[in-house]
Structures are given as structure tokens and as C-alpha cells.
mmCIF file of C-alpha atoms in Angstrom:
data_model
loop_
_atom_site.group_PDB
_atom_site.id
_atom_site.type_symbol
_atom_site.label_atom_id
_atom_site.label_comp_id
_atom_site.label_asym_id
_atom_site.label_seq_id
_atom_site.Cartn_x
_atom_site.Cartn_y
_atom_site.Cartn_z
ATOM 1 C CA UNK A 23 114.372 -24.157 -164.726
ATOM 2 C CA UNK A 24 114.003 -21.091 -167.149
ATOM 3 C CA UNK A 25 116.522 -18.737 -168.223
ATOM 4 C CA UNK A 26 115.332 -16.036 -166.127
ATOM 5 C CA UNK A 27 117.956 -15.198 -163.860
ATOM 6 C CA UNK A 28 116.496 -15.240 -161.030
ATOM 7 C CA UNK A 29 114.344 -18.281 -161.607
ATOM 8 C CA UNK A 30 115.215 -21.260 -159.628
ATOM 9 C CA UNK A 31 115.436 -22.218 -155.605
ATOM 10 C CA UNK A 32 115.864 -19.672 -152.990
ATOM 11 C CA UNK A 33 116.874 -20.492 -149.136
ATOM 12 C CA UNK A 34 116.612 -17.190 -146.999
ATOM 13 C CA UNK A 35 120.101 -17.524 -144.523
ATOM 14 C CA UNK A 36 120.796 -15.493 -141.017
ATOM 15 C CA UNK A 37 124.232 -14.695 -140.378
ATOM 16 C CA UNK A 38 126.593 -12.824 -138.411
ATOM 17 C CA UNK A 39 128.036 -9.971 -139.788
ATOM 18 C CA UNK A 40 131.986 -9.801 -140.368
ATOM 19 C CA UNK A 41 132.487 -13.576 -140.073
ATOM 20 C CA UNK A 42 133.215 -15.654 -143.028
ATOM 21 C CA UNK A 43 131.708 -18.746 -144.246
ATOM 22 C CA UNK A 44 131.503 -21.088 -147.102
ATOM 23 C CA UNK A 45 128.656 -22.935 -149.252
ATOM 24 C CA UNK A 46 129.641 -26.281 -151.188
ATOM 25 C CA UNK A 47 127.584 -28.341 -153.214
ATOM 26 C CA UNK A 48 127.083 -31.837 -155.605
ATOM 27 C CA UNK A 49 125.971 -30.678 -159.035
ATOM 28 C CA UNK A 50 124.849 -32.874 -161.954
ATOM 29 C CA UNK A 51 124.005 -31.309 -165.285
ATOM 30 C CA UNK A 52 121.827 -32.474 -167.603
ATOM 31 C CA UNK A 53 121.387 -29.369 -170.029
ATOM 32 C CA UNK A 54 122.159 -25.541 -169.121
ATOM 33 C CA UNK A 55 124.592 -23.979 -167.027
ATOM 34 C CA UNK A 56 123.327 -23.633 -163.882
ATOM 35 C CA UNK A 57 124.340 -21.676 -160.481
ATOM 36 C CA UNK A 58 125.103 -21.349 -156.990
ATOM 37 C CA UNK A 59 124.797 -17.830 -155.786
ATOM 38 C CA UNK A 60 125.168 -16.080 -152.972
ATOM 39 C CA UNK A 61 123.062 -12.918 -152.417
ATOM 40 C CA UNK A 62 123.254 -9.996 -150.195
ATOM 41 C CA UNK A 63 119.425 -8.830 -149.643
ATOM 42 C CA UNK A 64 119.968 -5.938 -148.360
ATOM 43 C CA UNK A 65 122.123 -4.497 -150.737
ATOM 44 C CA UNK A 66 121.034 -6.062 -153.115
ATOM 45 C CA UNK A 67 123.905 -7.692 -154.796
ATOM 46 C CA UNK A 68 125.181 -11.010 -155.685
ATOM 47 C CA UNK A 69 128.448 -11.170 -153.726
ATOM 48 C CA UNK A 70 129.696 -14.628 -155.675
ATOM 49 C CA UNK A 71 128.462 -17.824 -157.551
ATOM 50 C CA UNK A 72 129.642 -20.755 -159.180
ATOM 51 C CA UNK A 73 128.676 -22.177 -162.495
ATOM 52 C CA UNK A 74 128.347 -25.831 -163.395
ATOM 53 C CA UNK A 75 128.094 -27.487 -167.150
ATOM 54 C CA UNK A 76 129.489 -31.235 -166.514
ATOM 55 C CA UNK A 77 127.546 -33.845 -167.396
ATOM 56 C CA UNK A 78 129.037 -36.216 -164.033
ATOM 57 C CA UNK A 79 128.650 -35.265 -160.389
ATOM 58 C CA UNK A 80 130.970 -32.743 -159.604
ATOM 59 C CA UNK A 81 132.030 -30.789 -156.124
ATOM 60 C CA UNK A 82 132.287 -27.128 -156.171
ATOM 61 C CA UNK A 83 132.593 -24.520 -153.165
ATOM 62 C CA UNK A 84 132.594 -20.779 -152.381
ATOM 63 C CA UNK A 85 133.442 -18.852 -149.982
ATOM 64 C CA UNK A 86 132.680 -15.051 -148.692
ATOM 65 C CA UNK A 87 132.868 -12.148 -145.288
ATOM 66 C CA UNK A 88 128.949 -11.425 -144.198
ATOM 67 C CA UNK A 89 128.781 -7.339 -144.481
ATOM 68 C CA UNK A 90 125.267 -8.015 -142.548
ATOM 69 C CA UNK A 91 122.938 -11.010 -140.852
ATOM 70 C CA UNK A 92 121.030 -10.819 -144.331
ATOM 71 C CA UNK A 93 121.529 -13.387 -147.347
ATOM 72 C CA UNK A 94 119.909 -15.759 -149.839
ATOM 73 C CA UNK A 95 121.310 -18.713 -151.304
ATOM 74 C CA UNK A 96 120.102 -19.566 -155.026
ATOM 75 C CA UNK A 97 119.854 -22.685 -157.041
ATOM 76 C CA UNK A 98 119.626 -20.936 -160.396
ATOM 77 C CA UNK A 99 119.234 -21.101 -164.479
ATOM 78 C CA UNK A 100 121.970 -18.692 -166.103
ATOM 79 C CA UNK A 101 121.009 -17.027 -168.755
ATOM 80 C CA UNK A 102 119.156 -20.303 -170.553
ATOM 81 C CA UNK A 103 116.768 -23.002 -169.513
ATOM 82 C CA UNK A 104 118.968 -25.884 -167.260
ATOM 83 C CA UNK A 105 117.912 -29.081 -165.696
ATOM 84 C CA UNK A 106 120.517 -29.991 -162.985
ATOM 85 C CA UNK A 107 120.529 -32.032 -160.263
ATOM 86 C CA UNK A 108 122.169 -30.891 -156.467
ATOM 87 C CA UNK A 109 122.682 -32.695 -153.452
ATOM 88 C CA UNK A 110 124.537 -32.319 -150.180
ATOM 89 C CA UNK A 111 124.492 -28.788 -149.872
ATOM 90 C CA UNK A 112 126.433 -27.663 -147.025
ATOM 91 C CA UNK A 113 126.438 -24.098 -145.527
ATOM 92 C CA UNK A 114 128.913 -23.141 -142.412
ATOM 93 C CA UNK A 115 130.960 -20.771 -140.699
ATOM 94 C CA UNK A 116 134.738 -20.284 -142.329
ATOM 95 C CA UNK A 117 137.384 -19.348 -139.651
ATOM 96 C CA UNK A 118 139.360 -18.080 -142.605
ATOM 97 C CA UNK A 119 138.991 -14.432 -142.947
ATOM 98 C CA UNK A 120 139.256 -12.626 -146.696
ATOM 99 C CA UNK A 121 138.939 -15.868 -148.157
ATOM 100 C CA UNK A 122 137.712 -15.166 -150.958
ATOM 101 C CA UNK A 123 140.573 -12.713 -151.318
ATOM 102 C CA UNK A 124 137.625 -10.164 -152.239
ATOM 103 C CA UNK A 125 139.459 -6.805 -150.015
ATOM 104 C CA UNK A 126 142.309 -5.333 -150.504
ATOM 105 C CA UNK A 127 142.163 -2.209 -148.633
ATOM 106 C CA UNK A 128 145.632 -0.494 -148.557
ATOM 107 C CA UNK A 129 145.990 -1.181 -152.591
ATOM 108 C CA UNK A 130 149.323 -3.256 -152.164
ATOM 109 C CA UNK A 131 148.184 -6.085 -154.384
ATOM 110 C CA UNK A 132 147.892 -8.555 -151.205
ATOM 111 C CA UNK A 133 144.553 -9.249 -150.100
ATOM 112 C CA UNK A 134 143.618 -8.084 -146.451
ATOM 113 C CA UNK A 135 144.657 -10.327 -143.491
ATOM 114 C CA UNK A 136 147.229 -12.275 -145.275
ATOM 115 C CA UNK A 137 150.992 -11.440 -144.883
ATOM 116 C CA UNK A 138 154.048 -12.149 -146.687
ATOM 117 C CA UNK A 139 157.736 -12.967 -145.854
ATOM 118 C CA UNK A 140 159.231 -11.901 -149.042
ATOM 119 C CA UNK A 141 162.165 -10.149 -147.888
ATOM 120 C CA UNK A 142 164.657 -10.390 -151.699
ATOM 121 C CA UNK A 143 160.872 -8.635 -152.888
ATOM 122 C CA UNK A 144 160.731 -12.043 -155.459
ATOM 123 C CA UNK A 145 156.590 -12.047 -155.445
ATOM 124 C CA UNK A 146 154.500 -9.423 -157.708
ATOM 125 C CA UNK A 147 151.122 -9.256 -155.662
ATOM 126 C CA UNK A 148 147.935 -8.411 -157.649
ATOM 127 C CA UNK A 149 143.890 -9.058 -157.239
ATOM 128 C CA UNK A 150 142.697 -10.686 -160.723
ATOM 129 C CA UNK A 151 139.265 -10.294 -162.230
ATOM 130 C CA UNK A 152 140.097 -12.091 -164.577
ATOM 131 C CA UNK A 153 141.067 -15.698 -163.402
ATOM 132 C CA UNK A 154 139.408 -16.482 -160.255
ATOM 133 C CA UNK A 155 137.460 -19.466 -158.997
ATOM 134 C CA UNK A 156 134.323 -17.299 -157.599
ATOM 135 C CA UNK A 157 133.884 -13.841 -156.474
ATOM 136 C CA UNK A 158 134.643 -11.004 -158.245
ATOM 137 C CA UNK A 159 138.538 -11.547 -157.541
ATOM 138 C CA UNK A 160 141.789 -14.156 -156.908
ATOM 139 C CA UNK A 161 144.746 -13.219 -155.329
ATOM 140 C CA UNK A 162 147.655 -13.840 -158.205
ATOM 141 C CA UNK A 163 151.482 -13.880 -157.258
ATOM 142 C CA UNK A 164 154.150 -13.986 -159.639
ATOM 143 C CA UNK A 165 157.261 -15.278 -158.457
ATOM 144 C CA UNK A 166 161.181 -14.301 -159.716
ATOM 145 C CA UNK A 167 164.390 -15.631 -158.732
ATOM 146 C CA UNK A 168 168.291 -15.438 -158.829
ATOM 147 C CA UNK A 169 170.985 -17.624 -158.184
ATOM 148 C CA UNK A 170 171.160 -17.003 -154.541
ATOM 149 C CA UNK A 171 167.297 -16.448 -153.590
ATOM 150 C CA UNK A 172 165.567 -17.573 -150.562
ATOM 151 C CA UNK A 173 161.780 -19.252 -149.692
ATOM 152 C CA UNK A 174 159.236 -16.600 -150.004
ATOM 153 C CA UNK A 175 155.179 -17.074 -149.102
ATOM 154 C CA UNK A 176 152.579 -15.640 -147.608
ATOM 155 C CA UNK A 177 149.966 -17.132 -145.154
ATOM 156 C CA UNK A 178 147.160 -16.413 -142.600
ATOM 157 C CA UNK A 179 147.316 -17.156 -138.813
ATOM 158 C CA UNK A 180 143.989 -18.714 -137.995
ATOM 159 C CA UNK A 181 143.153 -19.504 -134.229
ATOM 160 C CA UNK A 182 142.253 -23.072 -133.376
ATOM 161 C CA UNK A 183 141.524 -25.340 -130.607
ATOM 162 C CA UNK A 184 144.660 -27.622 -129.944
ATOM 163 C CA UNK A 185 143.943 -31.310 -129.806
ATOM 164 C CA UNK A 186 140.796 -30.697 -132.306
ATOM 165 C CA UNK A 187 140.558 -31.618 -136.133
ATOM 166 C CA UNK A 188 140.495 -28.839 -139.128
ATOM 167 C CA UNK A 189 139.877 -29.709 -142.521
ATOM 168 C CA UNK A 190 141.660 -26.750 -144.317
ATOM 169 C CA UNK A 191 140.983 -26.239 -148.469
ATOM 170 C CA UNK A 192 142.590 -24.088 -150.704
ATOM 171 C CA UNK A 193 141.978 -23.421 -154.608
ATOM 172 C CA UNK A 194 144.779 -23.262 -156.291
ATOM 173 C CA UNK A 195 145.269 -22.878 -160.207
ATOM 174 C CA UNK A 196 149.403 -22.894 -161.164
ATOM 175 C CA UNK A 197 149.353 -21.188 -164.512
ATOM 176 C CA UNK A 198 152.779 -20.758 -165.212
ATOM 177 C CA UNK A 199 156.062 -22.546 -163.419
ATOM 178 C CA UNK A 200 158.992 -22.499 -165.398
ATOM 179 C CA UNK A 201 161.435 -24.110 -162.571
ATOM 180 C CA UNK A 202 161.255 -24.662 -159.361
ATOM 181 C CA UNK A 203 158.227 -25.850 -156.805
ATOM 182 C CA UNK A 204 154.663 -24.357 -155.126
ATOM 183 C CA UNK A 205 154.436 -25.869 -151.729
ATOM 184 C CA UNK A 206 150.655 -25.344 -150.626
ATOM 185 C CA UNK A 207 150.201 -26.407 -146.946
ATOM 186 C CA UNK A 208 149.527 -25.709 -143.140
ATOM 187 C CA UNK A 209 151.761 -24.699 -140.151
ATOM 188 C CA UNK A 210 151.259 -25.541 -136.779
ATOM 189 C CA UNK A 211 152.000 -22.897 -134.457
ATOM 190 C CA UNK A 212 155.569 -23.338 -134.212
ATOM 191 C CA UNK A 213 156.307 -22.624 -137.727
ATOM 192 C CA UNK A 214 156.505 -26.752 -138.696
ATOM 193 C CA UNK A 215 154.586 -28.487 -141.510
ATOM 194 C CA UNK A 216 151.234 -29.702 -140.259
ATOM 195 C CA UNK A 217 150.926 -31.127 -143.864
ATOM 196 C CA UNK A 218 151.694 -29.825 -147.190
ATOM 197 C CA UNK A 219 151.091 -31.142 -151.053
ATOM 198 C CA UNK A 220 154.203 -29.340 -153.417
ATOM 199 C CA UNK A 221 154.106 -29.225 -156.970
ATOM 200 C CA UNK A 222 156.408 -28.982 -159.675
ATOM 201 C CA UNK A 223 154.676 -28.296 -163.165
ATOM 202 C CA UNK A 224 151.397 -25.928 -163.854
ATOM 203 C CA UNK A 225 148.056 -27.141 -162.816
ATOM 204 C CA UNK A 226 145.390 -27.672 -166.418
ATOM 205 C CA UNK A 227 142.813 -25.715 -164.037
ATOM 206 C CA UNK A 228 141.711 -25.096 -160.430
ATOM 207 C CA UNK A 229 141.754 -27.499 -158.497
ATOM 208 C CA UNK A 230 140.886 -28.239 -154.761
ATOM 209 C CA UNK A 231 143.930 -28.963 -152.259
ATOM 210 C CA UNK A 232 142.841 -30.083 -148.810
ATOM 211 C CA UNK A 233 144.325 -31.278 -145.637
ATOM 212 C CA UNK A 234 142.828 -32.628 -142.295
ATOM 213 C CA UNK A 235 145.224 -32.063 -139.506
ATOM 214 C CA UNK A 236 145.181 -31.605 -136.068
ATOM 215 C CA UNK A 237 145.953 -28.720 -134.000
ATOM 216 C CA UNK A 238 148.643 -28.892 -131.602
ATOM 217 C CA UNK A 239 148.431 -25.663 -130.145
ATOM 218 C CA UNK A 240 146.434 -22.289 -130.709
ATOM 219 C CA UNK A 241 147.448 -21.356 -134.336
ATOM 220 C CA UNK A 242 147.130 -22.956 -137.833
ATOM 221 C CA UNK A 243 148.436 -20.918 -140.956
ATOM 222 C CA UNK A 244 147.724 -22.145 -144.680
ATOM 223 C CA UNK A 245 150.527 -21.159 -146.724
ATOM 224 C CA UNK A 246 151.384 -20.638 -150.118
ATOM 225 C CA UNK A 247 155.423 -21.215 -150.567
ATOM 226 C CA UNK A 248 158.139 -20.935 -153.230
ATOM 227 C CA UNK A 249 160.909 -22.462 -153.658
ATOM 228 C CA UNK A 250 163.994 -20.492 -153.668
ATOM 229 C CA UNK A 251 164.395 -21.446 -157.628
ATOM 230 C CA UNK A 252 160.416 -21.064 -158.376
ATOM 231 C CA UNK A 253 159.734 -18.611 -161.130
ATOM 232 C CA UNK A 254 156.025 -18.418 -161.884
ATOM 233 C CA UNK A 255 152.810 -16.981 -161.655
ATOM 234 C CA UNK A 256 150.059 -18.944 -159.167
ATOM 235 C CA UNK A 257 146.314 -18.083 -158.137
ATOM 236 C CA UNK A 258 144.875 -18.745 -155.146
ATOM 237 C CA UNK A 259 141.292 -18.614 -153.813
ATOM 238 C CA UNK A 260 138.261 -19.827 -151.578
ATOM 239 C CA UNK A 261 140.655 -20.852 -148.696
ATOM 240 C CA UNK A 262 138.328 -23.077 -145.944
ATOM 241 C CA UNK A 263 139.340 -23.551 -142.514
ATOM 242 C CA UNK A 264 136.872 -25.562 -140.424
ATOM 243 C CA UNK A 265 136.750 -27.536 -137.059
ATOM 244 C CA UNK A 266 135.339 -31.308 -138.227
ATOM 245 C CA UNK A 267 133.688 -33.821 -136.068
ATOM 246 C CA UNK A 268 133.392 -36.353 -139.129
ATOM 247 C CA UNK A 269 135.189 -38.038 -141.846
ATOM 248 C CA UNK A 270 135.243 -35.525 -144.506
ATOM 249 C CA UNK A 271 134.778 -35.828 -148.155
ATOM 250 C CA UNK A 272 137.901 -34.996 -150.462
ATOM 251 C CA UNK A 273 137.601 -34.363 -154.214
ATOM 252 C CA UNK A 274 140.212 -34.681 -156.295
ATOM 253 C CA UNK A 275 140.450 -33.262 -160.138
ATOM 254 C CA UNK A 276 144.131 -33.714 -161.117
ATOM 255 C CA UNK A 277 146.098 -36.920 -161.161
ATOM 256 C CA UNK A 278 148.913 -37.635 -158.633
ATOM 257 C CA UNK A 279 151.757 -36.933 -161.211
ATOM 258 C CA UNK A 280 150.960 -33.182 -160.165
ATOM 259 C CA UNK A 281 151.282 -34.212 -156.806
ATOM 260 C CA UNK A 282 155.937 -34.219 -156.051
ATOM 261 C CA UNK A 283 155.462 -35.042 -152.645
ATOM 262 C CA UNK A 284 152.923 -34.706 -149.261
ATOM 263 C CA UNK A 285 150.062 -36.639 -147.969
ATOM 264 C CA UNK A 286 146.686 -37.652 -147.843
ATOM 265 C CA UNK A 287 144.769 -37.726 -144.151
ATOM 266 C CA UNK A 288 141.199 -38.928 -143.923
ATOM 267 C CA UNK A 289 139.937 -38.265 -139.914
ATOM 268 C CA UNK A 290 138.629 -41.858 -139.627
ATOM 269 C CA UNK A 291 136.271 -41.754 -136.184
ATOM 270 C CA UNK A 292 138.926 -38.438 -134.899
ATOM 271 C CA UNK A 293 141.903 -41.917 -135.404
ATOM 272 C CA UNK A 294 143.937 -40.213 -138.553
ATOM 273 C CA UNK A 295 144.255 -42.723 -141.735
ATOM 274 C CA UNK A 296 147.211 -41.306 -143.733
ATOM 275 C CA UNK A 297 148.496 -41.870 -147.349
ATOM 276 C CA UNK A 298 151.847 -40.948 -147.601
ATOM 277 C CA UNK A 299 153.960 -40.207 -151.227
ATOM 278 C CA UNK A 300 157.101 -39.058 -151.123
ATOM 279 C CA UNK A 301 159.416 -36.528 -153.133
ATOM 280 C CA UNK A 302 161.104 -39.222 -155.525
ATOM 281 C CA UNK A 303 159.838 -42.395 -157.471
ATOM 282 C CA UNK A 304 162.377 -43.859 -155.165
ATOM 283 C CA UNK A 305 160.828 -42.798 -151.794
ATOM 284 C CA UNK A 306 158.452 -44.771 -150.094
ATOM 285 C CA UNK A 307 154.858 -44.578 -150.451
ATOM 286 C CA UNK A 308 153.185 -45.488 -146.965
ATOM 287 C CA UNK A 309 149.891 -46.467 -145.080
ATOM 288 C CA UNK A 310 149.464 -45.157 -141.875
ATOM 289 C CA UNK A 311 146.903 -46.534 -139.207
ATOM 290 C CA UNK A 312 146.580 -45.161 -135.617
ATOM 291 C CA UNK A 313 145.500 -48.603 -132.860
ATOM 292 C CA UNK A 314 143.431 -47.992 -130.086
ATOM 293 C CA UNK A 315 146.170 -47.128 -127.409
ATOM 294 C CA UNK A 316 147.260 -44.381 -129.650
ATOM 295 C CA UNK A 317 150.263 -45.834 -131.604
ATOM 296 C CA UNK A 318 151.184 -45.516 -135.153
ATOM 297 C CA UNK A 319 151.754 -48.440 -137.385
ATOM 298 C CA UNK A 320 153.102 -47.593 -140.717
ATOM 299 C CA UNK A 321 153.140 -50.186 -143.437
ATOM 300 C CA UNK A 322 154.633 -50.462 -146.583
ATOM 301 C CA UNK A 323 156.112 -52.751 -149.110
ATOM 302 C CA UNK A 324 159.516 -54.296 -148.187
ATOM 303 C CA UNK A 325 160.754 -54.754 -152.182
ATOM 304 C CA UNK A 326 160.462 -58.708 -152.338
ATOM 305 C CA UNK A 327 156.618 -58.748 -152.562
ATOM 306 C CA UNK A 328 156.194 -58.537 -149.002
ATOM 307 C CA UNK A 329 155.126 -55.802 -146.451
ATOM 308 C CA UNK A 330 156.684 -53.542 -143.465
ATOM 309 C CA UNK A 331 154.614 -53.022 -140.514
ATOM 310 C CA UNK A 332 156.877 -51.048 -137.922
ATOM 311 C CA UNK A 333 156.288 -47.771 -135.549
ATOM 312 C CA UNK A 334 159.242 -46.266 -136.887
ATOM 313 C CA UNK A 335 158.049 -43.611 -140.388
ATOM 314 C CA UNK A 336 159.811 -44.485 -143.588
#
């Protein structure tokens, strides 16, 4: 392609105004920096893209809120020639809403339709231009404490389907964390841990945390959480929620040292497969299988070169 900016591959897309959705892609780049953008056509305005410049294949998403049924999805050169290669470009509805944490429409610093329980007032809310992952914005939260402070987060109530599968992503960049631990996760709708991946040192960029879990009643919530002795300064955007009917792909850019604790669930055939790591070098680190009749078998090494295979979790 040519540096023009508009030069490159166009796809005309109908959608349904006030409902959000997200657009992910494979990108391979030879030369260039090429683009994924999202246009509104009757605007017309680009509403948010992604760049690419790695020479390896590389997953990238973004996500938006349709202001109207009209939109165009480009495949462009930025700026300067680029010869890229794309593949398995996926477009579909996002039962997030604000995900891209583009509105905030009461000026508090919190994006629209996500609340907080920050009652000691320990988070600083803010939109960033600055540092985001797409869009024209991230939500940022810096986080304070004392001696005697409490958990603070915020989250969004999404409504689900309960028995069904949701693959739920979040972008998360940790700039700053001094002491202390981000827990980035889902509740079910009683307020317990559906799954959750908590770390303890700043991230070296964004990077993509995602869970499959499944519902067990009419509410899921992703959730950003700190610990009551966390003291630093997180971005978050381009949260997915979607139902899944097949084993999903999951990317991931940082090693497991950034990982303290949480798992890894791959919907094998709607039977979960589950890596499990916990908290300490000490704790166990698990493979769970689901049988035919429903059980859970949960193996693990016994620490004489052998292996556990028992119902009961480690």
C-alpha cells in the first residue's frame, strides 16, 4: 500500500446503534506501519485504530459504542508505503458497554457505566489521552494507601446467560506499583471470583488479560481491584465480553513471572481445560480436566517424580 491515508482495504459494516462491539485481527509486517481503523461514515470520523510495526504475527483488538448503523472498517498505510500481511479478522457484538472507556459524561474522571467501591476515596480517576491502547482515551486510576486501608475497585455488571461460556478480555498496562497487588478478574453474580490473574510488579506494556468462564447466574462483572497496601497508577482499556461457542484463541505478551497467582481456562468442546498457578513458588501448580459425566479430575505432581490424580482441588 501507499502512504495515502486512506489508501488500503475498505469493508462497508451495518450496525446497531448504541451497542458496542469489537474488531481483532493477525497482523504481519513486512515494512510500514500499518492500520486497523474504524470509521464512522456518517460523521465522518475515525472513532479508533490500531497500529502495527512487528516483524512476527501479532494479535491486536479494539473496541467501540455504534452512535449509528453506519461504519467502515480499513486495512490501511499510515502515513508511508507498508506491506503487511492480516488474517483472521473478526468483527462482533461486545456486551461490554463504554469499553473503550471513550465517555465520561458527568466529568468525575470514571468512565460512564463503570462504578467504584472506593469508600477511604484511595483511587484518583482520570481519562488519559495520552497512554491508551486505542481510541482517543484509557481510563487511568491511581491508587494510595495507609496503614489501615481497605480493597478498593471498580467494575461493570454485564448481563449473561447462566450455564453459557464468556470469554471476557481486558487491556491492562501497570505503569507504576510501588507495593502491594492489581487483581484483574470476573465476578459471578454473587460477588465470588469467577477467575482472576493478580499482579505484583508493573507491566513493560499493554498487555491482553483474558478469562473464559462460565456463567452461573444472570450477572458477570470484570473488575479491576487493589489491594489494601497497593499504591500505584494502572490503565485499563478495550474490555471484551462475549458469549463463545468455540475454543478461543489466547495471546499472551508477558511472561508468567508477572503472573502472582490465577488461572488459565481454555473452553475445550464447552468441557473447561484449566491451568492452575498459585500465589507462592510453594503452591501447587495444577491440570484440570472435566470427564464425560461431569467430574473434575485435577492432577498434579506428588514431589517424588510422580503424579496426583484426585477430585479433591489442591
Amino acid at each position: 500500500m501507499n502512504g495515502n491515508s486512506w489508501s488500503g482495504a475498505i469493508q462497508n459494516v451495518a450496525l446497531s446503534s448504541g451497542k458496542s462491539y469489537t474488531v481483532r485481527a493477525w497482523f504481519y509486517v513486512e515494512s510500514g506501519d500499518p492500520r486497523l481503523t474504524v470509521r464512522d461514515t456518517d460523521a465522518p470520523v475515525d472513532i479508533s485504530y490500531i497500529e502495527f510495526s512487528q516483524s512476527k504475527w501479532c494479535f491486536d483488538e479494539l473496541t467501540w459504542q455504534a452512535s449509528n448503523q453506519n461504519h467502515r472498517i480499513y486495512l490501511q498505510a499510515s502515513g508511508s508505503p507498508a506491506e503487511f500481511y492480516v488474517d483472521s479478522l473478526q468483527l462482533f457484538e461486545n456486551k461490554a458497554t463504554n469499553p473503550g472507556f471513550e465517555a465520561d459524561s458527568d466529568n468525575d474522571g470514571l468512565a460512564d457505566d463503570w462504578i467504584k467501591y472506593d469508600d477511604e476515596h484511595r483511587l484518583t480517576f482520570s481519562l488519559s489521552d495520552g497512554v491508551k491502547h486505542s481510541g482517543s482515551y484509557s481510563q487511568k486510576i491511581e491508587a494510595v494507601a495507609s496503614e489501615n486501608s481497605n480493597y478498593a475497585r471498580i467494575e461493570q455488571p454485564v448481563t449473561t446467560i447462566a450455564g453459557r461460556f464468556y470469554e471476557i478480555a481486558v487491556w491492562v498496562y501497570i505503569s507504576s506499583l510501588e507495593r502491594g497487588y492489581i487483581t484483574v478478574g470476573v465476578y459471578d453474580h454473587q460477588g465470588y471470583w469467577a477467575d482472576n490473574v493478580a499482579f505484583n510488579q508493573p507491566t513493560s506494556d499493554w498487555i491482553r488479560v483474558s478469562f473464559v468462564v462460565q456463567a452461573t447466574g444472570n450477572k458477570l462483572r470484570p473488575a479491576i481491584v487493589f489491594s489494601p497496601s497497593a499504591v500505584g497508577t494502572v490503565y485499563i482499556d478495550d474490555v471484551t465480553v462475549r458469549p463463545i461457542y468455540d475454543v478461543p484463541l489466547i495471546c499472551k505478551t508477558e511472561p508468567i513471572d508477572f503472573v502472582i497467582s490465577g488461572s488459565l481456562t481454555v473452553n475445550a468442546g464447552g468441557r473447561p481445560i484449566v491451568l492452575g498457578r498459585g500465589q507462592y513458588d510453594r503452591d501447587v501448580t495444577y491440570i484440570a480436566l472435566r470427564d464425560s459425566n461431569g467430574r473434575t479430575w485435577y492432577i498434579y505432581p506428588d514431589g517424588s517424580g510422580g503424579l496426583v490424580v484426585t477430585q479433591t482441588k489442591p
